[in-house]
């Protein structure tokens, strides 16, 4: 399967975040592929030699029992290919709860696939406006927006499924069942005492560790307030991983830290995205006010509002919506359909939001297929919304994604890999609700 073990493996708890890590690794020159589930032997052969192997999943939207069923085969796969570092990639806002997307459950399920009892948890990603200081998480409201403590963030404190009511990530994760969590705070980085502090935490001075007898792992939350801290953090992780294979948890800053440690040369910025060779189809299923603003600014598109409840429960309505989208595309228009709220409109309930994601994904796949059947296959599409993105990629029956370019920080344009010739090579943007500037959908069209 692999003549040498890859340096890095990762599982993204949603597809949008998984592509952000893909971009970080590919930009650093690592041969990287993101698979849509545990890859088959045929898919691994088709991907060629890899330095970094990723699996995109949907654990963030699952209850604990479903998470265990999802992650157990992932753990067995990574145990087999033995990456030096295994990364459980979570959203940079850490939105999760005991009943859905439980991070403690993920650690418990994946830890048997590595050998090191230390589990570092990186609590920030400055490149996306996420900062962790003295274990408290802060996040910008949109690209370049004001920074709020996460429990006061205008969107995340009111997230429809996993509202963030606690800023101290130690408390937040303990509420999910993560016992014995320790912390290393950023003043230690400046004093260059991280290795000694970690040795103390790992039990060489047991009073520093909240005693949890017979635990198989020691989770430690690490602050991250500045990109300048990435290299020292990466050295700490890599030193430990050289002793025994390591499970690390956090956003894409885990990969950024290791790249800074390795001294990998980040590739020059990709050239401006070329104009799409045909009409672009975009689907916005996110409830985020940021996405709503992006929809309003997408003046180059024919915009089609979609009733979330009717889409999920009315087959005739779903078919009529598909016909309207395809009619616009076949007339040469860029088309943006959206189920999330616009300014002045009320958002669907959380129940409607959960129901509409698979219905949206099925509709996206039908539009792609209808355009191919019509002899005008789509070459570029964009999807906003983490759950919608995860379902849509599965509905499109892709086996992998490789990096093509970055649309804006945190938003990647990937190249689809599929056994279906009409979908192979499709350019695909996946975007979380908090990501991107106001002109994101206009950027997706490419430089004019």
Coordinates of C-alpha atoms in Angstrom, one line a residue, residues 11 15 34-40 43 53-57 70 74 77 394 398-400:
X11 CA -9.7 13.1 9.5
X15 CA -15.8 18.3 4.6
X34 CA -8.4 14.0 0.7
X35 CA -10.5 10.8 0.4
X36 CA -14.2 10.6 0.8
X37 CA -14.1 7.8 3.4
X38 CA -11.7 5.1 4.0
X39 CA -10.1 4.6 0.6
X40 CA -10.1 1.4 -1.4
X43 CA -8.2 4.7 -4.9
X53 CA -3.5 11.2 3.6
X54 CA -6.8 12.7 4.6
X55 CA -10.4 11.4 5.1
X56 CA -13.3 13.7 5.0
X57 CA -16.2 12.9 7.2
X70 CA -17.8 6.3 11.7
X74 CA -10.9 5.3 10.2
X77 CA -7.0 2.4 8.5
X394 CA -21.1 12.0 -0.8
X398 CA -16.5 11.4 -5.6
X399 CA -13.6 9.2 -4.2
X400 CA -11.2 12.1 -3.6

